[in-house]
Amino acid sequence: MQLNLSKISGLLQNFAVQNGWAVVEVVQVPVSGDPGGRTTQTPEVITSNEPLDSANLPPKLEPEEKKVSAPAVNEMPAPAPGQVFENGALTREGVIALTNGQRQDYLGAGFSLIENRQLDIAAANKVKDMFSRQYFEHMSPIGNNASYFVGETGYKYIIIGENLALGNYENDADLVKAWMDSPGHRENILKPGYKEIGVAVGFGMFKGKKTWLAVQEFGTPKSACPKISGELSAAIDAGKKTMDQFSARQKLLLEKINGEKTLAATLESDLKDLIAARGLQAAIKAKSEELNIAISAVNSLVREYNAQIAGIKDTYEAYKSNISQYNQQVNAYNACADKLE
């Protein structure tokens, strides 16, 4: 008796995992014309709308790098000759007041700099370091620049700038005039984007001579631009870690699915050979049962695969939403920072 086994032929032909992620449902149908009433499982593939994968989303943006403006020290004109004042010749308060006077004259009202205690400390530490190490440069002999001295105080900034002076200046006005006469230092003093200032002056021995050292630290705090949520950033990092771990598990599961699929394909081929050779009914029945067991294993793994996808869906959607919100914040911050230049 010849059996009609058309439902078995090509059984696994359409089973595939597309785009890395698939939703698969299976049904059982009777083998047409089979008096034994055997059934064979037919997979039906439905591809999901998009992969649940962190690599499928835009990358998490980062704020632009901090900007430092430091004119070359050798642009500083030599101080005018005059009496050396060991006490009171230069003052922090006077330098700040005269600097703001220049900004008001050239930029107009509303551009005065606010004195910041952290920037004052950074400037004082710079003066102390230059006397201690006997150098007059924006970069110290051990590689510390304005970013280091300002950063050490905990001041969080978008942009900073630094002016240095060395010499026996007669008074605060003499010092500020010298800076204004130097293009690079003048640019720092009149930069509209700066919001705050710190100043320090000191008198001491420098390379065998008594002289003054003065430092201006200009800054714009991060609070001047739209906030970037640290909590949102942390949530994105945690979400990415979860998604990457999920992807690794899914990759292993897909390998198992493909292994079982290969076995089922081999069994199907063996079954077709038996049928073509008019093998014993018992052998055909046994091979058909083996095939159904293999397909059941595939379907069981696929159901596990789909259950994991369903379980991670909310995490993925939150991860995607967080990246979108965070990148909007970063773009707003960077746009604000660009305007300060």
Rosetta silent file (secondary structure, phi, psi, omega in degrees, C-alpha in Angstrom):
SEQUENCE: MQLNLSKISGLLQNFAVQNGWAVVEVVQVPVSGDPGGRTTQTPEVITSNEPLDSANLPPKLEPEEKKVSAPAVNEMPAPAPGQVFENGALTREGVIALTNGQRQDYLGAGFSLIENRQLDIAAANKVKDMFSRQYFEHMSPIGNNASYFVGETGYKYIIIGENLALGNYENDADLVKAWMDSPGHRENILKPGYKEIGVAVGFGMFKGKKTWLAVQEFGTPKSACPKISGELSAAIDAGKKTMDQFSARQKLLLEKINGEKTLAATLESDLKDLIAARGLQAAIKAKSEELNIAISAVNSLVREYNAQIAGIKDTYEAYKSNISQYNQQVNAYNACADKLE
SCORE:     score description
SCORE:     0.000 S_00000001
   1 L     0.000  126.761 -179.758    0.000    0.000    0.000 S_00000001
   2 L   -89.290  133.961 -178.491    1.445    3.340   -1.024 S_00000001
   3 L   -98.387  145.117  173.875    1.146    6.181    1.460 S_00000001
   4 L   -91.669  106.888 -175.438    0.532    9.827    0.590 S_00000001
   5 L  -115.306   34.959 -176.391    3.243   11.649    2.576 S_00000001
   6 L   -62.563  -27.009 -179.813    3.092   15.032    0.888 S_00000001
   7 L   -73.471  -20.250  178.734    2.859   16.803    4.258 S_00000001
   8 L   -86.805  -38.858 -177.261    6.226   15.386    5.297 S_00000001
   9 L   -58.996  127.430 -179.848    8.137   16.165    2.117 S_00000001
  10 L    71.352   25.817 -173.253    9.942   19.486    2.477 S_00000001
  11 L   -56.680  -42.572 -175.197    8.855   19.705    6.093 S_00000001
  12 L   -97.427    7.798 -171.855   11.727   21.915    7.214 S_00000001
  13 L   -59.576  -38.002 -174.123   12.109   23.833    4.000 S_00000001
  14 L   -98.949    1.594 -178.980   10.560   27.079    5.272 S_00000001
  15 L   -78.848  119.672  179.225   11.883   27.037    8.820 S_00000001
  16 L  -156.352  149.520  173.301   14.316   29.911    9.250 S_00000001
  17 L  -100.954  112.810 -174.034   15.216   32.559   11.800 S_00000001
  18 L  -101.533  143.043  179.058   15.171   35.847    9.930 S_00000001
  19 L    58.763   20.169  177.755   16.885   39.082   10.973 S_00000001
  20 L    84.542  -16.039 -176.709   18.231   37.316   14.018 S_00000001
  21 L  -139.899  133.402 -179.948   14.846   37.221   15.749 S_00000001
  22 E  -142.665  151.088  171.224   11.730   35.189   14.916 S_00000001
  23 E  -110.298  121.089 -173.486    8.353   34.337   16.365 S_00000001
  24 E  -123.952  129.913  173.439    7.445   30.762   15.487 S_00000001
  25 E  -116.572  149.841  179.656    4.196   28.893   16.021 S_00000001
  26 E  -126.134  151.305  175.059    3.686   25.219   15.187 S_00000001
  27 E  -131.042  157.198  175.645    0.633   23.126   14.319 S_00000001
  28 E  -110.351  134.094  178.561    0.145   19.390   13.987 S_00000001
  29 E  -129.545  146.276  178.781   -1.625   17.959   10.921 S_00000001
  30 E   -67.788  148.619  173.256   -2.462   14.342   10.075 S_00000001
  31 L   -75.665  118.702 -175.104   -0.414   12.627    7.388 S_00000001
  32 L   -60.672  130.159  176.070   -2.848   12.372    4.488 S_00000001
  33 L    77.685    8.040 -177.158   -3.797    8.783    3.641 S_00000001
  34 L   -92.054  109.483 -177.487   -1.827    7.291    6.520 S_00000001
  35 L   -65.559  -20.841  179.294   -3.889    4.533    8.147 S_00000001
  36 L   -76.185   -8.844  178.132   -1.644    4.651   11.175 S_00000001
  37 L    69.036   23.072  179.940   -2.923    8.135   11.929 S_00000001
  38 L   -67.814  152.787  177.171    0.581    9.529   12.375 S_00000001
  39 E  -122.418  154.287  176.161    0.964   13.291   12.544 S_00000001
  40 E  -131.869  143.738 -173.924    3.767   15.563   11.533 S_00000001
  41 E   -92.617  132.995 -178.613    4.460   19.075   12.819 S_00000001
  42 E  -113.990  115.369  179.616    4.652   21.952   10.371 S_00000001
  43 E   -75.657  144.320  174.437    6.466   25.129   11.491 S_00000001
  44 E  -122.536  123.798 -173.421    5.095   28.512   10.493 S_00000001
  45 E  -100.680  128.540  174.462    7.565   31.451   10.630 S_00000001
  46 E  -125.519  117.223 -176.541    6.519   34.996   11.542 S_00000001
  47 E   -83.838  135.748  178.680    9.322   37.549   11.657 S_00000001
  48 L   -70.781  164.955 -173.841    9.212   40.214   14.370 S_00000001
  49 L   -67.984  -39.802 -179.981    9.204   43.913   13.476 S_00000001
  50 L  -151.867  150.503  179.406   12.712   44.750   14.699 S_00000001
  51 L   -65.300  139.719  174.549   15.630   42.986   16.397 S_00000001
  52 L   -90.105   79.708 -171.996   15.779   43.355   20.178 S_00000001
  53 L  -143.717  134.600 -179.386   19.457   44.196   20.125 S_00000001
  54 H   -61.333  -28.599 -179.716   21.437   47.119   21.561 S_00000001
  55 H   -70.818  -13.361 -178.826   23.387   47.309   18.290 S_00000001
  56 H   -80.954   -7.990 -175.698   20.137   48.108   16.475 S_00000001
  57 L  -107.316  161.117  174.937   19.877   51.525   18.183 S_00000001
  58 L   -61.031  149.516  179.831   21.805   54.789   17.766 S_00000001
  59 L   -68.952  156.297  175.133   24.877   54.965   20.020 S_00000001
  60 L   -71.745  123.864 -179.748   24.785   56.840   23.293 S_00000001
  61 L   -77.743  163.625  176.420   26.241   60.285   22.681 S_00000001
  62 L  -127.005  148.552  175.786   28.749   61.992   24.974 S_00000001
  63 L   -59.642  152.785  178.263   29.113   65.690   25.853 S_00000001
  64 L   -63.084  152.934  179.833   31.779   67.547   23.930 S_00000001
  65 L   -61.588  150.854  177.952   35.225   67.621   25.459 S_00000001
  66 L   -63.951  144.721 -176.226   36.059   70.421   27.887 S_00000001
  67 E  -111.423  135.965 -179.614   37.671   73.409   26.236 S_00000001
  68 E  -125.780  128.932  176.197   40.670   75.285   27.630 S_00000001
  69 E  -111.600  117.983 -178.351   41.926   78.608   26.354 S_00000001
  70 L  -140.117  100.847 -179.805   45.479   79.437   27.386 S_00000001
  71 L   -62.314  150.991  179.405   47.413   82.061   25.428 S_00000001
  72 L   -58.807  136.291 -177.869   51.097   81.464   24.900 S_00000001
  73 H   -62.653  -34.360 -176.284   53.114   82.802   27.812 S_00000001
  74 H   -71.905   -3.472  173.177   55.632   84.448   25.534 S_00000001
  75 H   -77.016  -15.316 -175.486   52.875   86.759   24.264 S_00000001
  76 L   -69.825  119.510  179.881   52.989   88.516   27.630 S_00000001
  77 L   -66.759  152.311  178.155   54.687   91.916   27.187 S_00000001
  78 L   -64.147  139.712  179.710   57.515   92.816   29.553 S_00000001
  79 L   -66.484  150.301  176.960   56.303   94.830   32.588 S_00000001
  80 L   -66.517  140.816  178.539   57.094   98.537   32.701 S_00000001
  81 L   -63.671  145.382  179.428   60.106   99.332   34.893 S_00000001
  82 L   177.264 -174.731 -177.536   59.224  100.745   38.269 S_00000001
  83 L   -69.436  144.305  175.914   59.413  100.343   41.977 S_00000001
  84 L   -87.846  117.856  179.160   59.036   96.874   43.461 S_00000001
  85 L  -101.991  109.391 -177.416   56.103   96.814   45.881 S_00000001
  86 L   -77.661  -22.278 -177.256   56.421   93.820   48.169 S_00000001
  87 L  -131.609  120.603  171.164   53.128   94.471   49.930 S_00000001
  88 L    83.374    4.142 -179.249   49.866   95.514   48.374 S_00000001
  89 L   -68.875  -41.046  178.853   51.052   96.222   44.830 S_00000001
  90 L  -121.958  141.359  179.549   48.689   93.626   43.360 S_00000001
  91 L  -135.300  148.731  177.590   45.382   92.470   44.809 S_00000001
  92 H   -63.172  -46.965 -177.210   42.846   89.834   43.857 S_00000001
  93 H   -61.567  -41.728 -178.905   39.933   92.200   44.363 S_00000001
  94 H   -66.745  -41.592  179.407   41.490   94.932   42.256 S_00000001
  95 H   -63.395  -40.981  179.819   42.348   92.627   39.363 S_00000001
  96 H   -66.288  -44.238 -179.132   38.791   91.253   39.280 S_00000001
  97 H   -62.523  -44.054 -179.141   37.224   94.724   39.447 S_00000001
  98 H   -69.991  -34.207  175.935   39.433   96.090   36.659 S_00000001
  99 H   -63.193  -45.314  178.446   38.836   92.981   34.513 S_00000001
 100 H   -66.151  -31.513  175.686   35.088   93.464   34.847 S_00000001
 101 H   -62.291  -41.242  177.844   35.543   97.142   33.996 S_00000001
 102 H   -65.015  -40.542  179.996   37.148   96.137   30.703 S_00000001
 103 H   -66.149  -40.143  177.876   34.325   93.707   29.944 S_00000001
 104 H   -65.729  -39.546 -179.939   31.683   96.331   30.623 S_00000001
 105 H   -64.760  -39.664 -173.661   33.497   98.875   28.430 S_00000001
 106 H   -96.909  -31.219 -175.641   33.836   96.505   25.486 S_00000001
 107 H  -105.919  -22.900 -179.243   30.919   94.093   25.889 S_00000001
 108 L   100.241  177.876 -178.951   28.348   96.184   27.697 S_00000001
 109 L   -64.789  149.513  177.554   26.310   95.668   30.853 S_00000001
 110 L    92.762    0.273 -179.473   25.539   92.124   31.933 S_00000001
 111 L  -110.082   11.282  177.769   28.932   90.655   31.057 S_00000001
 112 L   -66.116  144.866  179.719   30.647   91.072   34.412 S_00000001
 113 L   -88.522  142.706  177.530   32.268   87.929   35.743 S_00000001
 114 E   -91.951  130.249  178.791   31.207   86.472   39.082 S_00000001
 115 E   -68.580  132.121 -179.307   34.056   85.649   41.454 S_00000001
 116 L  -118.502  128.640 -175.500   34.109   81.921   42.186 S_00000001
 117 H   -62.962  -38.990  179.772   35.871   80.568   45.273 S_00000001
 118 H   -64.844  -38.794  177.317   36.932   77.347   43.572 S_00000001
 119 H   -69.400  -34.534  173.719   38.541   79.289   40.725 S_00000001
 120 H   -59.192  -44.162 -179.208   40.289   81.519   43.300 S_00000001
 121 H   -65.713  -41.921  178.466   41.741   78.385   44.906 S_00000001
 122 H   -60.466  -43.684  178.918   42.807   76.987   41.519 S_00000001
 123 H   -63.851  -42.611  179.937   44.584   80.270   40.707 S_00000001
 124 H   -63.463  -40.782  178.627   46.280   80.339   44.134 S_00000001
 125 H   -65.909  -33.925  177.300   47.471   76.753   43.712 S_00000001
 126 H   -67.024  -43.979  177.743   48.876   77.638   40.290 S_00000001
 127 H   -60.056  -47.905 -179.656   50.813   80.605   41.736 S_00000001
 128 H   -59.521  -42.903 -178.688   52.170   78.439   44.543 S_00000001
 129 H   -65.671  -39.432 -179.723   53.178   75.689   42.096 S_00000001
 130 H   -66.705  -39.611  176.278   55.018   78.108   39.788 S_00000001
 131 H   -67.038  -42.104 -176.362   57.020   79.530   42.681 S_00000001
 132 H   -66.006  -42.723 -176.248   57.696   76.058   44.079 S_00000001
 133 H   -97.466   -4.224  176.896   58.823   74.495   40.791 S_00000001
 134 L    56.938   59.694  175.387   60.279   77.727   39.332 S_00000001
 135 L  -139.760  159.549  177.012   58.485   77.737   35.988 S_00000001
 136 L  -137.579   78.954 -177.232   56.312   80.203   34.103 S_00000001
 137 L  -148.979  159.180  174.410   54.191   78.178   31.706 S_00000001
 138 L   -70.892  -28.338  177.325   50.593   77.030   31.374 S_00000001
 139 L  -103.964  126.131 -179.321   51.885   73.450   31.561 S_00000001
 140 L   -74.289  165.698  179.009   53.858   72.553   34.676 S_00000001
 141 L   -59.659  -22.286  179.613   57.086   70.515   34.497 S_00000001
 142 L  -102.551   12.341  172.714   55.124   67.434   35.581 S_00000001
 143 L    90.819   16.333  178.588   52.369   67.940   33.006 S_00000001
 144 L   -95.230  127.499  178.885   49.664   69.742   34.998 S_00000001
 145 L  -115.748 -164.972 -177.850   47.748   72.471   33.152 S_00000001
 146 H   -58.864  -38.435  179.488   44.738   74.666   33.895 S_00000001
 147 H   -58.011  -38.546 -179.423   42.387   71.688   33.635 S_00000001
 148 H   -66.514  -51.518 -175.381   44.285   69.975   36.432 S_00000001
 149 H   -65.590  -38.970  177.913   44.328   72.911   38.854 S_00000001
 150 H   -70.936  -42.807 -179.167   40.679   73.788   38.226 S_00000001
 151 H   -63.040  -33.403  179.766   39.584   70.168   38.289 S_00000001
 152 H   -61.573  -26.031 -179.538   41.311   69.585   41.631 S_00000001
 153 L   -83.277   -9.115 -177.302   38.928   72.048   43.270 S_00000001
 154 L    88.625    6.712  179.862   35.870   70.140   42.057 S_00000001
 155 L   -72.532  120.514  179.684   34.780   72.925   39.700 S_00000001
 156 L   -95.749  117.590 -171.200   32.684   71.379   36.906 S_00000001
 157 E  -128.558  161.404  171.588   33.053   73.427   33.768 S_00000001
 158 E   -95.057  -50.654  175.858   32.193   73.661   30.113 S_00000001
 159 E  -135.765  148.914  172.597   35.055   75.963   29.157 S_00000001
 160 E  -137.563  160.885  176.608   37.935   77.481   31.103 S_00000001
 161 E  -145.693  159.290 -176.009   40.732   79.887   30.267 S_00000001
 162 E  -140.625  133.914  170.254   43.912   81.013   31.971 S_00000001
 163 E  -118.049  137.996  177.413   46.055   84.165   31.949 S_00000001
 164 E  -120.846  151.740  174.861   49.489   84.316   33.571 S_00000001
 165 E  -145.625  143.408  178.009   51.726   87.270   34.414 S_00000001
 166 E  -137.082  124.117  177.506   55.278   87.576   35.775 S_00000001
 167 E   153.471  171.858 -179.642   56.925   90.867   36.672 S_00000001
 168 L   -93.644   77.495  179.896   57.117   93.850   38.977 S_00000001
 169 L   -77.409  142.345 -174.930   53.860   95.552   38.078 S_00000001
 170 L   -69.732  -36.760 -179.337   53.224   98.835   39.810 S_00000001
 171 L  -163.771 -177.780 -178.634   49.581   98.108   40.598 S_00000001
 172 H   -60.500  -40.129 -178.793   46.475   96.203   39.483 S_00000001
 173 H   -64.301  -38.061  179.304   45.761   98.631   36.655 S_00000001
 174 H   -63.176  -41.682 -179.972   49.304   98.189   35.317 S_00000001
 175 H   -66.973  -49.004 -177.788   48.845   94.420   35.281 S_00000001
 176 H   -64.356  -35.834  176.659   45.402   94.425   33.620 S_00000001
 177 H   -62.668  -41.624  179.373   46.635   96.913   31.002 S_00000001
 178 H   -61.777  -41.064  177.278   49.542   94.594   30.162 S_00000001
 179 H   -65.076  -41.655 -179.476   47.119   91.736   29.665 S_00000001
 180 H   -67.265  -25.808  178.578   44.835   93.882   27.517 S_00000001
 181 L   -79.385   -8.739  179.466   47.802   94.886   25.354 S_00000001
 182 L  -104.331  119.037 -173.311   48.464   91.197   24.589 S_00000001
 183 H   -52.408  -46.087 -177.508   46.018   89.789   21.948 S_00000001
 184 H   -66.176  -42.815 -179.688   45.718   86.319   23.448 S_00000001
 185 H   -70.661  -36.797  177.026   45.241   87.512   27.023 S_00000001
 186 H   -62.005  -39.803  179.234   42.857   90.238   25.879 S_00000001
 187 H   -60.862  -41.271  177.349   40.759   87.594   24.113 S_00000001
 188 H   -63.613  -45.401 -177.792   40.386   85.684   27.367 S_00000001
 189 H   -62.148  -36.026 -174.733   39.427   88.817   29.321 S_00000001
 190 L  -101.596   10.669 -178.609   36.786   89.806   26.769 S_00000001
 191 L   -68.681  117.367 -176.938   35.413   86.353   25.918 S_00000001
 192 L   -63.042  -27.677 -175.612   31.600   86.689   26.219 S_00000001
 193 L   -70.672  -19.304  178.696   31.160   83.005   27.005 S_00000001
 194 L   -72.848  141.040 -179.597   32.938   83.186   30.356 S_00000001
 195 L  -115.959  -25.373 -173.099   30.678   83.591   33.377 S_00000001
 196 E  -135.602  163.459 -177.837   33.030   83.319   36.388 S_00000001
 197 E  -146.876  149.598  170.131   36.562   84.223   37.427 S_00000001
 198 E  -134.661  141.923 -176.277   39.161   83.377   40.018 S_00000001
 199 E  -136.520  145.054  171.721   42.361   85.378   40.629 S_00000001
 200 E  -144.276  143.359  175.533   45.480   84.958   42.729 S_00000001
 201 E  -130.290  149.424  179.546   48.617   87.093   43.049 S_00000001
 202 E  -152.815  148.572 -179.304   51.832   86.314   44.879 S_00000001
 203 E  -119.927  130.733 -179.158   55.215   87.903   45.542 S_00000001
 204 E  -174.878 -169.983 -178.850   58.372   85.828   45.987 S_00000001
 205 E   -84.708  126.484  177.411   61.706   84.619   44.663 S_00000001
 206 E  -132.894  110.573 -179.599   61.679   83.507   41.064 S_00000001
 207 L    51.447   46.407  173.149   64.963   82.390   39.538 S_00000001
 208 L    88.433   -0.975 -179.291   66.991   84.538   41.918 S_00000001
 209 E  -129.248  147.940  175.044   64.854   87.676   41.763 S_00000001
 210 E   -81.013  129.682 -176.887   61.915   88.984   43.774 S_00000001
 211 E  -157.768  170.794  176.519   58.877   89.380   41.555 S_00000001
 212 E   -96.928  144.318  166.703   55.101   89.054   41.275 S_00000001
 213 E  -122.068  136.266  179.488   53.214   86.149   39.768 S_00000001
 214 E  -133.224  143.761 -179.123   49.539   86.576   38.849 S_00000001
 215 E  -135.191  132.643  168.721   46.967   84.109   37.583 S_00000001
 216 E  -112.495  128.791  172.452   43.460   84.560   36.188 S_00000001
 217 E  -114.234  116.529  177.693   41.252   81.485   35.848 S_00000001
 218 E   -99.525  146.846  179.778   38.137   82.047   33.723 S_00000001
 219 E  -156.351  157.158  170.155   35.304   79.550   33.672 S_00000001
 220 E  -127.540  116.223 -175.978   31.769   78.709   32.672 S_00000001
 221 E   -70.520  157.596  178.930   30.153   76.114   34.949 S_00000001
 222 H   -60.567  -26.958 -179.743   28.227   73.165   33.585 S_00000001
 223 H   -65.466  -12.193  179.291   25.100   74.596   35.199 S_00000001
 224 H   -73.233  -16.180 -179.948   25.129   77.326   32.530 S_00000001
 225 L  -119.433  162.734 -178.967   23.847   74.807   29.970 S_00000001
 226 L   -52.281  140.881 -175.995   20.926   72.333   30.054 S_00000001
 227 L   -70.737  142.560  170.775   21.509   69.479   32.490 S_00000001
 228 L  -105.628  121.953 -173.449   22.474   66.010   31.307 S_00000001
 229 L   -69.995  117.247  175.179   20.894   63.430   33.579 S_00000001
 230 H   -68.684  -34.360  179.055   23.444   61.229   35.316 S_00000001
 231 H   -65.274  -39.001  178.923   20.656   58.881   36.403 S_00000001
 232 H   -67.218  -40.369  178.119   19.537   58.469   32.794 S_00000001
 233 H   -61.943  -43.050  179.241   23.101   57.792   31.691 S_00000001
 234 H   -64.897  -38.296  179.155   23.493   55.124   34.376 S_00000001
 235 H   -64.295  -37.644  178.396   20.178   53.537   33.361 S_00000001
 236 H   -65.729  -44.932 -179.973   21.374   53.335   29.740 S_00000001
 237 H   -61.687  -41.899  178.216   24.646   51.691   30.753 S_00000001
 238 H   -66.339  -40.499  178.708   22.774   49.160   32.894 S_00000001
 239 H   -63.662  -40.635  179.045   20.275   48.545   30.093 S_00000001
 240 H   -64.171  -40.819  178.407   23.018   47.943   27.556 S_00000001
 241 H   -60.666  -43.575  178.589   24.686   45.447   29.863 S_00000001
 242 H   -62.913  -45.057 -178.623   21.378   43.586   30.237 S_00000001
 243 H   -65.633  -38.505  179.363   20.735   43.621   26.476 S_00000001
 244 H   -66.527  -39.227  176.622   24.252   42.412   25.688 S_00000001
 245 H   -64.650  -41.272  177.461   23.889   39.554   28.177 S_00000001
 246 H   -60.237  -45.866 -178.879   20.511   38.726   26.645 S_00000001
 247 H   -61.062  -38.261  179.178   21.997   38.720   23.138 S_00000001
 248 H   -64.869  -42.136  178.284   24.738   36.327   24.245 S_00000001
 249 H   -64.243  -42.036 -179.366   22.143   33.916   25.688 S_00000001
 250 H   -65.324  -34.730  178.719   20.039   34.158   22.539 S_00000001
 251 H   -63.093  -43.218  178.466   23.029   33.425   20.351 S_00000001
 252 H   -64.576  -39.689 -179.694   23.649   30.183   22.239 S_00000001
 253 H   -66.094  -39.252  177.186   19.959   29.294   22.002 S_00000001
 254 H   -63.319  -36.084  178.159   19.965   29.928   18.250 S_00000001
 255 H   -64.074  -39.416  177.439   22.934   27.598   17.906 S_00000001
 256 H   -65.446  -42.976  178.813   20.932   24.893   19.691 S_00000001
 257 H   -58.770  -46.395 -178.836   17.920   25.542   17.446 S_00000001
 258 H   -65.196  -34.787  177.377   20.057   25.260   14.333 S_00000001
 259 H   -64.720  -44.642  178.157   21.621   22.046   15.639 S_00000001
 260 H   -67.123  -34.052  177.703   18.209   20.463   16.208 S_00000001
 261 H   -63.908  -41.213  178.633   17.072   21.755   12.820 S_00000001
 262 H   -63.061  -42.213  177.793   20.005   20.032   11.139 S_00000001
 263 H   -61.625  -44.542 -179.979   19.158   16.786   12.901 S_00000001
 264 H   -62.685  -39.071  179.170   15.525   17.050   11.823 S_00000001
 265 H   -63.794  -38.873  177.997   16.567   17.695    8.216 S_00000001
 266 H   -64.641  -43.672  179.189   18.727   14.579    8.296 S_00000001
 267 H   -64.116  -38.330  178.039   15.863   12.520    9.690 S_00000001
 268 H   -63.170  -42.365  179.066   13.503   13.873    7.034 S_00000001
 269 H   -63.547  -41.092  178.314   15.943   12.889    4.319 S_00000001
 270 H   -63.258  -39.505 -179.752   16.264    9.402    5.818 S_00000001
 271 H   -64.167  -43.188  179.048   12.482    9.103    5.966 S_00000001
 272 H   -63.312  -36.598  178.017   12.097   10.069    2.322 S_00000001
 273 H   -64.970  -41.171  178.391   14.734    7.501    1.370 S_00000001
 274 H   -61.808  -43.637 -179.405   12.850    4.807    3.274 S_00000001
 275 H   -64.368  -44.461 -179.632    9.605    5.722    1.565 S_00000001
 276 H   -62.866  -34.221 -179.094   11.248    5.790   -1.866 S_00000001
 277 L   -86.486    4.492 -178.795   12.780    2.385   -1.183 S_00000001
 278 L    54.158   50.898 -179.807    9.380    1.035   -0.007 S_00000001
 279 L   -68.093  173.905  179.726   10.851    0.217    3.380 S_00000001
 280 L   -62.385  143.254  179.156    9.105   -1.677    6.116 S_00000001
 281 H   -57.916  -38.138 -179.542    6.124    0.076    7.673 S_00000001
 282 H   -62.556  -39.539  179.914    7.685   -0.370   11.094 S_00000001
 283 H   -68.534  -41.414  178.902   10.867    1.399    9.953 S_00000001
 284 H   -63.569  -42.542  179.720    8.890    4.212    8.323 S_00000001
 285 H   -63.559  -42.898 -179.095    6.808    4.612   11.464 S_00000001
 286 H   -64.829  -43.254 -179.555    9.882    4.675   13.699 S_00000001
 287 H   -66.942  -36.342  177.635   11.672    7.203   11.491 S_00000001
 288 H   -64.092  -39.609  177.929    8.538    9.365   11.359 S_00000001
 289 H   -66.597  -40.091  176.213    8.365    9.334   15.146 S_00000001
 290 H   -58.989  -42.174 -179.246   12.054   10.272   15.364 S_00000001
 291 H   -63.188  -44.331  179.148   11.379   13.164   12.998 S_00000001
 292 H   -64.269  -35.687  176.606    8.470   14.409   15.094 S_00000001
 293 H   -63.738  -42.947  179.906   10.612   14.198   18.240 S_00000001
 294 H   -64.122  -42.952  179.366   13.326   16.260   16.548 S_00000001
 295 H   -66.049  -36.632  177.038   10.800   18.843   15.346 S_00000001
 296 H   -61.790  -38.404  178.290    9.306   18.967   18.854 S_00000001
 297 H   -64.110  -42.680  177.144   12.765   19.710   20.209 S_00000001
 298 H   -59.783  -48.748 -176.946   13.166   22.545   17.702 S_00000001
 299 H   -64.719  -34.821  177.931    9.765   23.945   18.571 S_00000001
 300 H   -64.347  -43.318  177.943   10.443   23.682   22.298 S_00000001
 301 H   -65.906  -38.464  179.014   13.660   25.667   21.907 S_00000001
 302 H   -64.296  -41.058  177.522   11.877   28.221   19.715 S_00000001
 303 H   -62.660  -39.780  175.886    9.173   28.672   22.366 S_00000001
 304 H   -62.183  -42.758  178.028   11.913   29.239   24.939 S_00000001
 305 H   -58.895  -48.010 -178.741   13.543   31.709   22.556 S_00000001
 306 H   -67.171  -34.730  177.918   10.278   33.601   22.045 S_00000001
 307 H   -64.730  -38.576  178.020    9.540   33.623   25.785 S_00000001
 308 H   -67.046  -39.070  176.690   12.893   35.241   26.435 S_00000001
 309 H   -61.544  -45.239  179.548   12.193   37.859   23.775 S_00000001
 310 H   -61.809  -37.368 -178.559    8.827   38.604   25.374 S_00000001
 311 H   -69.934  -27.993 -177.211   10.491   38.879   28.776 S_00000001
 312 H   -94.487   -5.720 -172.506   13.106   41.376   27.591 S_00000001
 313 H   -57.772  -46.339 -178.829   10.730   43.513   25.521 S_00000001
 314 H   -63.714  -40.553  178.283    9.992   46.047   28.277 S_00000001
 315 H   -61.833  -42.755  179.646   13.697   46.363   29.097 S_00000001
 316 H   -63.602  -44.661 -179.258   14.474   46.933   25.429 S_00000001
 317 H   -64.194  -40.447  177.781   11.768   49.577   25.017 S_00000001
 318 H   -65.677  -40.572  178.302   12.954   51.415   28.152 S_00000001
 319 H   -60.900  -45.787  179.840   16.549   51.201   26.916 S_00000001
 320 H   -63.412  -43.873  179.690   15.565   52.625   23.533 S_00000001
 321 H   -64.658  -41.002 -179.524   13.535   55.443   25.132 S_00000001
 322 H   -63.706  -41.236  178.605   16.353   56.325   27.547 S_00000001
 323 H   -62.151  -43.111 -179.683   18.884   56.611   24.728 S_00000001
 324 H   -61.586  -47.270  179.682   16.554   58.917   22.809 S_00000001
 325 H   -63.748  -44.984 -177.306   15.977   61.182   25.826 S_00000001
 326 H   -63.624  -44.106 -179.517   19.653   61.203   26.823 S_00000001
 327 H   -64.989  -33.030  174.248   20.884   62.021   23.321 S_00000001
 328 H   -63.249  -41.368  178.283   18.426   64.923   23.151 S_00000001
 329 H   -64.565  -43.746  179.651   19.907   66.255   26.392 S_00000001
 330 H   -63.053  -42.545  179.296   23.464   65.849   25.104 S_00000001
 331 H   -63.360  -39.651  177.692   22.614   67.620   21.847 S_00000001
 332 H   -65.972  -41.053  178.622   21.044   70.526   23.761 S_00000001
 333 H   -63.245  -47.926 -178.536   24.082   70.725   26.044 S_00000001
 334 H   -64.241  -37.970  177.340   26.536   70.643   23.132 S_00000001
 335 H   -62.839  -41.039  177.590   24.573   73.306   21.237 S_00000001
 336 H   -64.710  -45.074 -178.880   24.709   75.538   24.323 S_00000001
 337 H   -62.210  -37.955  179.446   28.436   74.876   24.781 S_00000001
 338 H   -62.102  -35.360 -179.240   29.131   75.761   21.147 S_00000001
 339 H   -69.821  -20.749 -178.771   27.505   79.169   21.639 S_00000001
 340 H   -79.992  -15.232 -177.999   29.894   79.919   24.491 S_00000001
 341 L   -68.901    0.000    0.000   32.916   79.663   22.226 S_00000001
